[in-house]
Coordinates of C-alpha atoms and ligand atoms in Angstrom, one line a residue:
M1208 CA 0.0 0.0 0.0
I1209 CA 1.3 3.5 -0.9
K1210 CA 2.6 5.7 1.8
H1211 CA 0.7 9.0 1.4
K1212 CA -1.3 10.0 4.4
E1213 CA -3.5 12.5 2.7
L1214 CA -4.5 10.1 0.0
Q1215 CA -5.1 7.2 2.5
R1216 CA -7.2 9.4 4.7
W1217 CA -9.3 10.7 1.8
I1218 CA -9.9 7.3 0.3
K1219 CA -11.1 6.0 3.7
E1220 CA -13.4 9.0 4.0
C1221 CA -15.0 8.4 0.6
A1222 CA -15.3 4.7 1.2
E1223 CA -17.2 5.4 4.4
L1224 CA -19.6 7.6 2.5
C1225 CA -20.1 5.4 -0.6
K1226 CA -19.7 2.0 1.1
P1227 CA -18.2 0.0 -1.8
D1228 CA -17.8 -3.8 -1.4
R1229 CA -14.2 -3.5 -2.3
I1230 CA -11.5 -1.0 -3.3
V1231 CA -9.2 -1.7 -6.2
W1232 CA -6.1 0.3 -7.0
C1233 CA -5.4 0.8 -10.7
D1234 CA -1.9 0.3 -12.0
G1235 CA -2.7 1.3 -15.6
S1236 CA -1.2 -2.0 -17.0
E1237 CA -2.4 -3.9 -20.1
V1238 CA -3.1 -6.9 -17.9
E1239 CA -5.4 -4.8 -15.8
K1240 CA -7.1 -3.4 -18.9
I1241 CA -7.8 -6.9 -20.2
R1242 CA -9.1 -8.1 -16.9
L1243 CA -11.5 -5.2 -16.5
E1244 CA -12.7 -5.5 -20.1
K1245 CA -13.5 -9.2 -19.5
E1246 CA -15.4 -8.3 -16.4
S1247 CA -17.4 -5.7 -18.1
F1248 CA -18.3 -8.0 -21.1
K1249 CA -19.9 -10.3 -18.5
T1250 CA -22.1 -7.5 -17.0
G1251 CA -22.8 -5.9 -20.4
E1252 CA -21.2 -2.6 -19.4
L1253 CA -19.0 -3.0 -22.5
I1254 CA -19.5 -5.1 -25.6
E1255 CA -16.5 -6.6 -27.4
L1256 CA -16.3 -5.5 -31.0
N1257 CA -15.1 -7.6 -34.0
Q1258 CA -11.5 -8.2 -33.1
K1259 CA -10.5 -9.0 -36.7
K1260 CA -11.8 -5.7 -38.1
L1261 CA -11.4 -3.6 -35.0
P1262 CA -8.6 -5.0 -32.8
G1263 CA -8.7 -3.9 -29.2
C1264 CA -12.0 -2.0 -29.7
V1265 CA -15.0 -2.1 -27.3
Y1266 CA -18.5 -0.6 -27.4
H1267 CA -20.5 1.2 -24.7
R1268 CA -23.9 2.7 -24.4
T1269 CA -24.8 5.3 -21.9
S1270 CA -28.4 5.7 -20.7
A1271 CA -30.7 7.7 -22.9
N1272 CA -30.9 10.7 -20.6
D1273 CA -27.1 10.7 -20.1
V1274 CA -25.5 11.5 -23.5
A1275 CA -23.9 14.9 -23.2
R1276 CA -22.6 17.3 -20.6
T1277 CA -25.4 18.7 -18.3
E1278 CA -24.4 22.3 -17.9
H1279 CA -27.5 23.1 -15.8
L1280 CA -26.3 20.5 -13.2
T1281 CA -22.7 21.7 -13.2
Y1282 CA -21.7 24.0 -10.3
I1283 CA -18.7 26.1 -9.0
C1284 CA -18.8 25.9 -5.2
T1285 CA -17.1 28.8 -3.6
P1286 CA -17.9 30.6 -0.3
N1287 CA -18.5 33.8 -2.2
K1288 CA -21.0 33.8 -5.1
R1289 CA -19.0 36.6 -6.8
N1290 CA -16.1 34.2 -7.3
A1291 CA -18.2 31.9 -9.5
G1292 CA -19.4 34.9 -11.5
P1293 CA -22.5 35.5 -13.6
T1294 CA -21.9 32.7 -16.1
N1295 CA -21.6 29.8 -13.6
N1296 CA -24.1 27.9 -11.5
W1297 CA -23.1 28.5 -7.9
L1298 CA -23.5 26.7 -4.5
P1299 CA -21.8 27.4 -1.2
P1300 CA -19.4 24.5 -0.6
Q1301 CA -21.2 23.2 2.5
E1302 CA -24.5 23.0 0.6
G1303 CA -22.8 21.3 -2.4
Y1304 CA -21.2 18.7 -0.2
R1305 CA -24.5 18.2 1.6
R1306 CA -26.7 17.8 -1.5
A1307 CA -24.2 15.5 -3.4
G1308 CA -23.4 13.7 -0.2
E1309 CA -27.0 12.5 0.1
I1310 CA -26.7 10.9 -3.4
F1311 CA -23.2 9.5 -2.8
K1312 CA -24.3 7.9 0.5
N1313 CA -24.1 4.1 0.1
S1314 CA -24.1 4.5 -3.7
M1315 CA -21.3 1.9 -4.2
R1316 CA -23.0 -0.9 -2.3
G1317 CA -22.4 -4.1 -4.2
R1318 CA -19.8 -2.3 -6.4
T1319 CA -16.1 -1.8 -6.6
M1320 CA -14.5 1.5 -6.0
Y1321 CA -11.5 2.0 -8.4
V1322 CA -8.7 4.2 -7.3
I1323 CA -7.4 5.9 -10.5
P1324 CA -4.2 7.9 -10.1
F1325 CA -3.6 10.2 -13.1
S1326 CA -1.4 12.9 -14.3
M1327 CA -2.5 15.7 -16.6
G1328 CA 0.7 16.4 -18.6
P1329 CA 3.8 14.2 -18.5
V1330 CA 4.4 12.5 -15.1
G1331 CA 6.7 14.7 -13.0
S1332 CA 6.8 17.7 -15.2
P1333 CA 6.7 21.0 -13.1
F1334 CA 3.7 22.1 -15.3
S1335 CA 1.7 18.9 -14.8
K1336 CA -1.1 18.4 -12.3
V1337 CA -1.8 15.1 -10.5
G1338 CA -5.3 13.9 -9.7
V1339 CA -6.8 10.7 -8.2
E1340 CA -10.3 9.7 -9.3
L1341 CA -12.4 7.3 -7.2
S1342 CA -15.1 5.8 -9.4
D1343 CA -17.5 2.8 -9.5
S1344 CA -17.3 2.6 -13.3
I1345 CA -15.1 0.3 -15.3
Y1346 CA -15.9 2.5 -18.3
V1347 CA -14.4 5.4 -16.5
V1348 CA -11.2 3.5 -15.6
L1349 CA -10.7 2.3 -19.2
N1350 CA -11.3 5.8 -20.6
M1351 CA -9.0 7.4 -18.1
K1352 CA -6.3 5.0 -19.1
I1353 CA -6.5 6.3 -22.7
M1354 CA -7.2 10.0 -21.9
T1355 CA -4.5 10.5 -19.2
R1356 CA -1.1 9.2 -18.0
M1357 CA -2.7 6.8 -15.6
G1358 CA -1.5 4.2 -13.0
K1359 CA 1.7 3.1 -11.2
P1360 CA 4.1 5.9 -12.3
V1361 CA 1.7 8.4 -10.9
L1362 CA 1.4 6.6 -7.5
D1363 CA 5.2 6.3 -7.4
Y1364 CA 5.4 10.0 -8.1
L1365 CA 3.0 10.8 -5.3
E1366 CA 4.8 8.5 -2.8
K1367 CA 8.2 10.0 -3.7
T1368 CA 7.2 13.7 -3.6
Q1369 CA 4.3 13.5 -1.1
A1370 CA 2.7 16.0 -3.5
T1371 CA -0.9 17.0 -3.1
F1372 CA -3.4 16.1 -5.8
T1373 CA -6.9 16.9 -7.0
K1374 CA -9.5 14.8 -5.2
C1375 CA -12.0 13.5 -7.7
L1376 CA -14.9 11.5 -6.5
H1377 CA -17.3 9.9 -9.0
S1378 CA -20.2 7.5 -8.7
K1379 CA -22.8 6.5 -11.3
A1380 CA -25.2 6.1 -8.3
D1381 CA -28.5 5.4 -10.0
L1382 CA -27.9 7.4 -13.2
D1383 CA -31.0 9.5 -12.4
V1384 CA -31.0 12.9 -14.0
N1385 CA -32.8 14.3 -11.0
R1386 CA -30.0 13.0 -8.8
R1387 CA -27.1 14.2 -10.9
L1388 CA -24.6 16.9 -9.8
I1389 CA -21.2 17.9 -11.2
L1390 CA -19.6 20.0 -8.4
H1391 CA -16.2 21.8 -8.3
F1392 CA -14.6 23.0 -5.1
P1393 CA -11.7 25.1 -6.4
E1394 CA -10.6 26.1 -2.9
D1395 CA -10.5 22.5 -1.7
N1396 CA -8.9 21.2 -5.0
A1397 CA -11.8 18.8 -5.2
I1398 CA -14.4 17.6 -7.7
W1399 CA -17.6 15.6 -6.9
S1400 CA -19.5 14.1 -9.8
V1401 CA -22.5 11.9 -9.1
G1402 CA -25.4 10.3 -11.1
S1403 CA -23.9 10.4 -14.6
G1404 CA -21.8 8.0 -16.8
Y1405 CA -21.2 10.4 -19.7
G1406 CA -17.7 11.5 -20.8
G1407 CA -17.3 15.2 -19.9
N1408 CA -19.3 14.6 -16.7
V1409 CA -17.2 11.7 -15.4
L1410 CA -13.7 11.7 -16.9
L1411 CA -12.8 14.2 -14.2
G1412 CA -9.3 14.9 -15.5
K1413 CA -10.8 16.5 -18.6
K1414 CA -13.2 19.4 -18.3
C1415 CA -13.5 19.4 -14.5
L1416 CA -9.7 19.3 -13.7
S1417 CA -7.9 20.5 -16.8
L1418 CA -10.4 23.4 -17.5
R1419 CA -12.5 24.4 -14.5
I1420 CA -10.0 23.8 -11.7
G1421 CA -7.2 24.4 -14.2
S1422 CA -8.4 27.9 -15.1
Y1423 CA -8.9 28.8 -11.4
L1424 CA -5.3 27.7 -10.7
G1425 CA -4.1 29.4 -13.9
E1426 CA -5.3 32.8 -12.7
K1427 CA -3.6 32.3 -9.3
E1428 CA -0.4 31.0 -10.8
G1429 CA -0.1 33.1 -13.9
W1430 CA -1.0 30.8 -16.8
L1431 CA -3.9 29.9 -19.0
A1432 CA -6.1 26.7 -19.1
E1433 CA -8.0 26.8 -22.4
H1434 CA -10.5 24.9 -24.5
M1435 CA -8.1 24.8 -27.4
L1436 CA -6.5 22.5 -29.9
I1437 CA -2.8 22.8 -30.5
M1438 CA -1.2 22.1 -33.9
G1439 CA 2.0 22.6 -35.8
I1440 CA 2.0 23.7 -39.4
E1441 CA 5.3 22.8 -41.2
D1442 CA 5.8 25.1 -44.2
P1443 CA 7.7 24.3 -47.4
S1444 CA 11.0 25.4 -45.8
G1445 CA 10.6 22.9 -43.0
R1446 CA 9.8 25.5 -40.3
V1447 CA 7.0 24.6 -38.0
S1448 CA 4.7 27.3 -36.7
Y1449 CA 2.4 26.3 -33.8
I1450 CA -1.1 27.6 -33.3
A1451 CA -3.8 27.2 -30.6
A1452 CA -7.4 27.5 -31.5
A1453 CA -10.6 27.7 -29.3
F1454 CA -13.8 26.6 -30.9
P1455 CA -16.9 25.7 -28.8
S1456 CA -17.8 22.0 -28.3
A1457 CA -18.4 20.1 -31.6
C1458 CA -17.2 23.0 -33.7
G1459 CA -14.1 21.4 -35.3
K1460 CA -11.1 21.4 -33.0
T1461 CA -10.4 17.6 -33.4
N1462 CA -10.8 17.9 -37.1
L1463 CA -8.5 20.9 -37.6
A1464 CA -5.8 19.5 -35.3
M1465 CA -5.2 16.6 -37.6
L1466 CA -6.2 17.8 -41.0
L1467 CA -4.7 16.4 -44.2
P1468 CA -3.4 19.1 -46.5
P1469 CA -5.4 19.3 -49.7
E1470 CA -3.5 18.3 -52.9
G1471 CA -2.7 21.9 -54.0
L1472 CA -1.0 22.7 -50.7
K1473 CA 0.5 19.3 -50.2
R1474 CA 2.5 19.8 -53.4
K1475 CA 3.9 23.0 -51.9
G1476 CA 5.3 20.9 -49.0
Y1477 CA 2.9 21.5 -46.1
R1478 CA 2.7 19.0 -43.2
I1479 CA 0.5 19.1 -40.1
W1480 CA 1.6 18.0 -36.6
T1481 CA -1.1 17.3 -34.0
V1482 CA -0.3 18.3 -30.5
G1483 CA -3.7 18.4 -28.9
D1484 CA -7.4 18.5 -29.9
D1485 CA -9.3 19.9 -26.9
I1486 CA -7.3 21.4 -24.1
A1487 CA -4.2 23.7 -24.0
W1488 CA -2.3 24.8 -20.9
M1489 CA -0.3 27.8 -21.8
R1490 CA 2.4 29.7 -19.9
I1491 CA 5.0 32.4 -20.6
D1492 CA 8.5 30.8 -20.7
T1493 CA 11.8 32.5 -20.0
D1494 CA 12.0 33.7 -23.6
G1495 CA 8.9 35.9 -23.0
K1496 CA 6.9 33.8 -25.4
L1497 CA 3.7 31.8 -24.9
W1498 CA 4.2 28.0 -24.8
A1499 CA 1.5 25.4 -24.8
V1500 CA 1.2 21.8 -23.6
N1501 CA -1.7 19.4 -24.1
P1502 CA -2.3 17.9 -20.7
E1503 CA -4.3 15.0 -22.2
Y1504 CA -3.0 11.7 -23.7
G1505 CA -6.0 10.7 -25.8
L1506 CA -9.0 12.1 -27.8
F1507 CA -12.6 11.9 -26.8
G1508 CA -13.9 12.9 -30.2
V1509 CA -17.3 13.3 -32.0
A1510 CA -18.1 10.3 -34.3
P1511 CA -20.9 11.7 -36.6
G1512 CA -19.4 13.4 -39.7
T1513 CA -16.1 11.6 -39.3
N1514 CA -15.1 9.6 -42.4
S1515 CA -12.2 8.9 -44.7
K1516 CA -12.8 12.1 -46.8
T1517 CA -13.3 14.5 -43.9
N1518 CA -10.7 13.1 -41.6
P1519 CA -8.5 10.3 -42.9
N1520 CA -6.0 10.6 -40.1
L1521 CA -8.7 10.1 -37.5
M1522 CA -10.2 7.1 -39.3
T1523 CA -6.7 5.5 -39.2
A1524 CA -6.4 6.3 -35.5
I1525 CA -9.7 4.8 -34.5
S1526 CA -9.2 1.5 -36.3
K1527 CA -7.8 -0.1 -33.2
N1528 CA -7.7 0.2 -29.3
T1529 CA -10.7 2.5 -29.3
I1530 CA -13.7 2.8 -27.1
Y1531 CA -16.9 3.6 -29.1
T1532 CA -19.8 5.2 -27.2
N1533 CA -23.4 5.5 -28.4
V1534 CA -22.8 4.7 -32.1
L1535 CA -24.6 2.1 -34.2
L1536 CA -23.6 -1.5 -33.5
K1537 CA -23.7 -3.6 -36.7
K1538 CA -24.4 -7.3 -37.0
D1539 CA -20.8 -8.1 -37.6
K1540 CA -19.8 -6.3 -34.4
T1541 CA -18.4 -3.3 -36.2
V1542 CA -19.8 0.2 -35.9
W1543 CA -21.3 3.0 -37.9
W1544 CA -22.6 6.5 -37.5
E1545 CA -24.3 9.2 -39.6
G1546 CA -21.8 10.7 -41.9
G1547 CA -19.5 7.7 -41.5
D1548 CA -17.7 5.6 -44.1
G1549 CA -19.4 3.1 -46.5
T1550 CA -23.0 2.7 -47.4
I1551 CA -25.8 3.1 -44.8
P1552 CA -26.1 -0.3 -43.1
K1553 CA -29.3 -2.2 -43.7
D1554 CA -29.8 -2.8 -40.0
G1555 CA -28.1 -2.8 -36.6
V1556 CA -28.7 -1.9 -32.9
N1557 CA -28.8 1.8 -32.4
W1558 CA -27.4 4.0 -29.6
Q1559 CA -30.5 3.4 -27.5
G1560 CA -30.1 -0.4 -27.8
K1561 CA -33.0 -0.8 -30.2
A1562 CA -33.2 -2.6 -33.5
W1563 CA -32.6 0.0 -36.2
K1564 CA -33.2 0.2 -39.9
P1565 CA -32.6 3.2 -42.1
G1566 CA -35.8 5.2 -42.8
Q1567 CA -37.5 4.5 -39.4
L1568 CA -39.4 7.5 -38.1
D1569 CA -40.3 8.5 -34.5
D1570 CA -43.6 9.8 -33.2
N1571 CA -42.8 13.3 -34.6
R1572 CA -42.0 11.8 -38.0
E1573 CA -38.3 12.6 -37.5
P1574 CA -35.8 10.0 -38.7
I1575 CA -34.6 7.7 -35.8
L1576 CA -30.8 8.1 -35.6
A1577 CA -28.4 5.2 -35.7
A1578 CA -25.8 7.0 -33.6
H1579 CA -26.5 9.8 -31.1
P1580 CA -25.3 13.2 -32.5
N1581 CA -22.9 13.4 -29.6
S1582 CA -21.7 9.8 -30.0
R1583 CA -17.9 9.6 -29.4
F1584 CA -14.8 7.5 -29.6
T1585 CA -11.9 7.4 -27.1
V1586 CA -8.5 6.8 -28.7
P1587 CA -4.8 7.3 -27.7
I1588 CA -3.4 10.4 -29.3
T1589 CA -0.3 8.4 -30.2
Q1590 CA -2.4 6.5 -32.7
V1591 CA -3.0 9.6 -34.8
P1592 CA -0.6 9.4 -37.8
S1593 CA 0.1 13.2 -37.6
V1594 CA 1.0 13.2 -33.8
T1595 CA 3.9 15.4 -32.9
N1596 CA 7.1 14.0 -31.5
R1597 CA 6.9 16.6 -28.8
I1598 CA 3.9 15.0 -27.0
D1599 CA 5.9 14.3 -23.9
H1600 CA 8.0 17.5 -24.1
H1601 CA 7.6 19.3 -20.7
H1602 CA 7.8 22.8 -22.2
G1603 CA 5.4 22.0 -25.1
V1604 CA 5.5 24.2 -28.2
P1605 CA 5.8 28.0 -28.8
I1606 CA 2.5 29.6 -30.0
S1607 CA 2.6 32.0 -32.9
A1608 CA -1.2 32.6 -33.3
I1609 CA -4.3 32.2 -31.3
I1610 CA -7.5 31.5 -33.2
F1611 CA -11.1 31.9 -32.0
G1612 CA -14.0 30.6 -34.0
G1613 CA -17.5 29.2 -33.9
R1614 CA -20.5 28.1 -36.0
R1615 CA -22.2 31.2 -37.4
A1616 CA -24.4 30.8 -40.4
R1617 CA -24.2 34.6 -41.0
L1618 CA -22.2 37.6 -39.9
A1619 CA -18.6 36.3 -39.2
P1620 CA -16.3 36.2 -42.2
L1621 CA -14.1 33.2 -43.1
V1622 CA -11.2 34.8 -41.2
Y1623 CA -10.1 38.1 -39.8
E1624 CA -7.2 39.3 -37.6
S1625 CA -7.6 41.5 -34.5
F1626 CA -5.8 44.8 -34.4
N1627 CA -3.8 43.9 -31.3
W1628 CA -3.9 41.7 -28.2
Q1629 CA -6.5 43.8 -26.3
H1630 CA -8.8 43.8 -29.4
G1631 CA -8.1 40.1 -29.8
V1632 CA -9.3 39.5 -26.2
F1633 CA -12.5 41.4 -27.1
V1634 CA -12.9 39.2 -30.2
G1635 CA -12.6 36.1 -28.0
A1636 CA -14.8 37.5 -25.2
T1637 CA -17.6 38.2 -27.6
M1638 CA -17.5 34.9 -29.5
A1639 CA -20.9 33.3 -30.3
S1640 CA -21.8 30.0 -31.8
E1641 CA -24.8 27.8 -32.6
R1642 CA -25.4 25.3 -29.8
T1643 CA -24.4 21.7 -30.7
A1644 CA -25.3 18.3 -29.4
A1645 CA -22.3 18.3 -27.1
Q1646 CA -24.4 19.8 -24.3
V1647 CA -28.0 19.3 -23.3
G1648 CA -30.2 22.1 -24.5
K1649 CA -31.8 23.7 -27.6
Q1650 CA -29.7 22.9 -30.7
G1651 CA -28.8 25.6 -33.2
E1652 CA -29.5 28.6 -31.0
V1653 CA -26.7 31.2 -31.2
R1654 CA -25.2 31.9 -27.7
R1655 CA -22.2 33.8 -26.5
D1656 CA -19.4 31.5 -25.6
P1657 CA -16.4 33.6 -24.6
M1658 CA -13.1 31.9 -25.7
A1659 CA -15.2 28.7 -26.0
M1660 CA -15.0 28.6 -22.2
L1661 CA -18.5 29.4 -21.2
P1662 CA -19.1 25.9 -19.7
F1663 CA -15.6 25.5 -18.5
C1664 CA -14.3 28.7 -16.7
G1665 CA -13.9 27.8 -13.1
Y1666 CA -14.1 31.4 -11.7
N1667 CA -15.7 34.8 -12.4
M1668 CA -15.5 35.3 -16.2
G1669 CA -14.9 39.1 -15.7
D1670 CA -11.7 38.2 -13.8
Y1671 CA -10.9 35.7 -16.6
F1672 CA -11.0 38.5 -19.2
K1673 CA -8.7 40.6 -16.9
H1674 CA -6.3 37.7 -16.6
W1675 CA -6.1 37.4 -20.4
L1676 CA -5.4 41.2 -20.7
A1677 CA -2.7 40.9 -18.1
M1678 CA -1.1 37.9 -19.7
G1679 CA -0.8 39.9 -23.0
K1680 CA 1.1 42.6 -21.2
T1681 CA 3.9 40.3 -20.0
M1682 CA 4.6 38.6 -23.4
T1683 CA 7.2 39.8 -25.8
P1684 CA 5.5 39.9 -28.2
P1685 CA 2.1 38.3 -27.6
P1686 CA 0.8 36.0 -30.3
K1687 CA -1.5 37.5 -32.9
I1688 CA -5.2 36.8 -32.4
F1689 CA -7.5 35.7 -35.3
N1690 CA -11.2 34.7 -35.7
V1691 CA -12.4 32.0 -38.2
N1692 CA -15.8 30.7 -39.3
W1693 CA -16.0 27.5 -41.3
F1694 CA -19.7 27.4 -41.1
R1695 CA -21.1 30.4 -43.0
R1696 CA -24.1 29.5 -45.2
D1697 CA -25.7 30.7 -48.4
D1698 CA -29.4 31.6 -48.7
D1699 CA -30.2 28.0 -49.3
G1700 CA -28.5 26.9 -46.1
N1701 CA -25.5 25.3 -47.8
F1702 CA -22.0 25.8 -46.3
L1703 CA -20.1 28.4 -48.4
W1704 CA -16.7 26.9 -47.4
P1705 CA -15.7 23.3 -47.9
G1706 CA -14.0 23.1 -44.5
F1707 CA -11.9 20.2 -43.1
G1708 CA -8.5 19.8 -44.9
E1709 CA -9.3 22.9 -47.0
N1710 CA -9.1 25.0 -43.8
L1711 CA -5.3 24.8 -44.2
R1712 CA -5.7 27.5 -46.9
V1713 CA -6.9 29.9 -44.2
L1714 CA -4.2 28.8 -41.8
E1715 CA -1.6 29.5 -44.5
W1716 CA -2.8 33.1 -44.6
I1717 CA -2.7 33.3 -40.8
I1718 CA 0.9 32.1 -40.7
S1719 CA 1.9 34.5 -43.4
R1720 CA 0.4 37.3 -41.4
C1721 CA 2.4 36.2 -38.3
K1722 CA 5.6 36.3 -40.3
N1723 CA 4.6 39.8 -41.7
E1724 CA 4.8 38.4 -45.2
I1725 CA 1.5 39.7 -46.5
E1726 CA -0.7 42.8 -46.3
G1727 CA -4.2 42.7 -44.8
V1728 CA -7.3 44.8 -45.7
E1729 CA -8.3 47.0 -42.8
T1730 CA -12.1 46.9 -42.0
P1731 CA -14.1 48.0 -39.0
I1732 CA -13.8 44.5 -37.4
G1733 CA -10.1 43.8 -38.1
Y1734 CA -7.8 42.9 -41.0
L1735 CA -9.2 40.6 -43.7
P1736 CA -7.4 38.8 -46.5
H1737 CA -7.3 40.3 -50.0
E1738 CA -9.6 38.2 -52.0
N1739 CA -6.7 36.6 -53.9
D1740 CA -4.4 36.1 -50.9
I1741 CA -6.0 32.8 -49.9
D1742 CA -4.5 30.1 -52.1
L1743 CA -7.4 28.2 -53.8
T1744 CA -5.2 26.0 -56.1
G1745 CA -7.0 22.8 -56.9
L1746 CA -10.2 23.8 -55.1
R1747 CA -13.3 23.9 -57.1
M1748 CA -15.4 26.6 -55.5
P1749 CA -17.4 29.3 -57.2
R1750 CA -15.4 32.6 -57.1
E1751 CA -18.4 34.5 -55.7
N1752 CA -18.3 32.2 -52.6
M1753 CA -15.0 33.8 -51.6
K1754 CA -16.6 37.2 -52.0
K1755 CA -19.5 36.2 -49.8
L1756 CA -17.2 34.6 -47.2
L1757 CA -15.2 37.8 -46.9
T1758 CA -18.2 40.2 -46.8
I1759 CA -18.7 42.4 -43.8
N1760 CA -22.3 43.6 -43.6
N1761 CA -22.2 46.9 -41.7
K1762 CA -25.9 46.7 -40.6
D1763 CA -25.5 43.2 -39.3
W1764 CA -22.4 44.2 -37.4
K1765 CA -24.1 47.1 -35.8
Q1766 CA -26.8 44.7 -34.6
E1767 CA -24.0 42.5 -33.3
A1768 CA -22.5 45.4 -31.4
A1769 CA -25.9 46.1 -29.8
S1770 CA -26.1 42.4 -28.7
I1771 CA -22.6 42.5 -27.3
S1772 CA -23.5 45.5 -25.3
E1773 CA -26.5 43.5 -23.8
F1774 CA -24.2 40.6 -23.1
F1775 CA -21.6 42.8 -21.4
K1776 CA -24.3 44.1 -19.0
T1777 CA -24.5 40.7 -17.4
F1778 CA -21.0 41.2 -16.0
G1779 CA -21.9 44.5 -14.2
N1780 CA -18.8 45.9 -12.5
D1781 CA -16.8 42.8 -13.1
L1782 CA -16.3 43.6 -16.8
P1783 CA -12.8 45.1 -17.4
K1784 CA -13.1 48.7 -18.7
E1785 CA -10.9 47.6 -21.7
M1786 CA -13.8 45.5 -22.9
S1787 CA -16.2 48.4 -23.0
H1788 CA -13.5 50.6 -24.6
E1789 CA -13.2 48.0 -27.4
L1790 CA -16.9 47.9 -27.9
K1791 CA -17.1 51.7 -28.2
A1792 CA -14.2 51.6 -30.6
L1793 CA -16.0 49.0 -32.7
E1794 CA -19.2 51.0 -32.7
K1795 CA -17.2 54.1 -33.8
R1796 CA -15.5 52.2 -36.7
L1797 CA -18.9 50.9 -37.8
G1798 CA -20.1 54.5 -38.0
Ligands
GTP2607 P1 -15.5 18.8 -28.7 O1 -14.8 17.5 -28.6 O2 -16.9 18.7 -28.4 O3 -14.8 19.9 -28.0 O4 -15.5 19.2 -30.3 P2 -14.5 19.7 -31.4 O5 -14.4 21.1 -31.4 O6 -13.2 18.9 -31.3 O7 -15.3 19.3 -32.8 P3 -15.0 18.2 -33.9 O8 -13.7 18.4 -34.6 O9 -15.2 16.8 -33.3 O10 -16.2 18.5 -34.9 C1 -17.5 18.4 -34.6 C2 -18.4 18.2 -35.8 O11 -18.2 19.3 -36.7 C3 -18.1 16.9 -36.6 O12 -19.3 16.4 -37.0 C4 -17.3 17.3 -37.7 O13 -17.5 16.5 -38.8 C5 -17.8 18.8 -38.0 N1 -16.7 19.6 -38.6 C6 -15.5 19.7 -38.2 N2 -14.7 20.6 -38.9 C7 -15.6 21.1 -39.9 C8 -15.5 22.0 -41.0 O14 -14.4 22.6 -41.2 N3 -16.6 22.2 -41.7 C9 -17.8 21.6 -41.5 N4 -18.8 21.8 -42.3 N5 -17.9 20.7 -40.5 C10 -16.9 20.4 -39.7
SPV2608 C1 -16.9 19.0 -25.2 O1 -18.1 18.9 -25.0 O2 -16.3 20.1 -25.4 C2 -16.0 17.8 -25.2 C3 -16.6 16.5 -24.9 O3 -14.9 17.9 -25.5 S1 -16.8 16.3 -23.2 O4 -15.5 15.7 -22.7 O5 -17.9 15.3 -23.0 O6 -17.1 17.5 -22.5
MN2609 MN1 -14.3 20.0 -25.8

């Protein structure tokens, strides 16, 4: 047994509350993985997939009311409501512990409590954070093994250093949506999640630790925890420029991070290196520049829309050692989803565990889906063919550009560059996007999602904006900040831009701007490309699309400014004055 008093005491306390039949310490080994898989095949928690066609792959279904993050049940628990801020649900810590405690009580009777030690970032790096998750779910153990550095090396590290760790307690309890809570106690360095079995709610190293607790620590310790992909773009001369990009959930981070250059650009000699697809921890290094690490070790990515055309690298990655959640299970024990490869299967068992055939309609005469729109796969990042060789590098990679973006059918052009850091922070703070299936709620509705962190900022978002502004002042020079929109539509509702690999054409312009190689067109919202400065070699797209994609409609932007003004009111005195200055300046430029 490991010598670490704090850890021992806490496990004892949690066991007294949840009353598991037994406690099992996870070592993260392959032997353990196979043992747990076998156990879960017996209970039906997991289903073994076709080992010839999908070696090492397993299948899992969550319950029908537990398929996405539940933001309305997610809380920041601080003594002072102001510290959670106007964008978070809040509970006083005592009340949080009391409410969740009632649900946790005896929740593990007849079950095993797994002790899952994990490190976000390479084990032992000064920039990494260690957590221990206690969970009664084998699915959670197997996911954490992929998503984090999990097991014995982390325990050895804890024992050797006697370091503290984030205390993460999870129980499925009875998977009742009315008895579900995702609670964060930043001041106790603790997370309590109960009543769910869905990814972002229960893989506590991910959104809960790396973003909510992470952002809280980032403000205190002078770094940034962000909902961002990290990628390297190797140009024809062999130089690699790294960018970090924040898009809201299910808005294209995973896909951008591992894009395959389109023919026209590949011939020039471009190559992409994937560093991360969801989370970036960024700090200012001794050279005064911003450096980013990906604290995760796997991807928990969206299945629908993923195929060999849109994302060949990902299709290769998920052909083995992958956990599939809520997709269609075919007769031959392989899987499929809407927008997946191959012809539509004739039949199968869908994400709800029901016999499925194409063309079935529900009571509202809507098609019954094979896969849930937020169905996902869990896969080691090392299986992505474009993975960087710096994945275990403690300092990470230097960032040249920060990119914000979202789904906006109208308004936002394909790409624009902010005037400077402060304006860039304003661009990020006023981001908006159509809601996707990644969270429970009305789909398609445009909502503000500052820096794609609305659901993930662990403290007052006004203070978060201040922290961004302050970070910019200490960098020499700070990265340039851009905004992109792959999702603008024409009047018939079709996407104007082909997206996916073709997005590299826009990244090429961004990198050229960072290297001061190319002029921009000054507009009221920022610098746009000249129409001919985005290389469209080999892309069959009507010329007029480019015009539409780069159009700034003054009237629409005035409306946007008015809506931003409303949004800013929700922050009251917590809004930094720089943000209102930027809004005034935008209004003035719009005339
Ligand atoms: P989270 O994991 O929820 O944080 O999402 P993400 O930002 O990583 O999104 P992801 O890359 O998984 O994409 C979500 C959906 O958008 C998938 O269905 C993709 O096929 C689709 N998508 C991604 N990139 C593009 C694009 O450039 N254009 C279009 N039209 N769709 C895209
Ligand atoms: C997201 O919703 O932004 C995700 C998936 O990356 S989850 O881990 O479920 O939050
Ligand atoms: Mn995400």
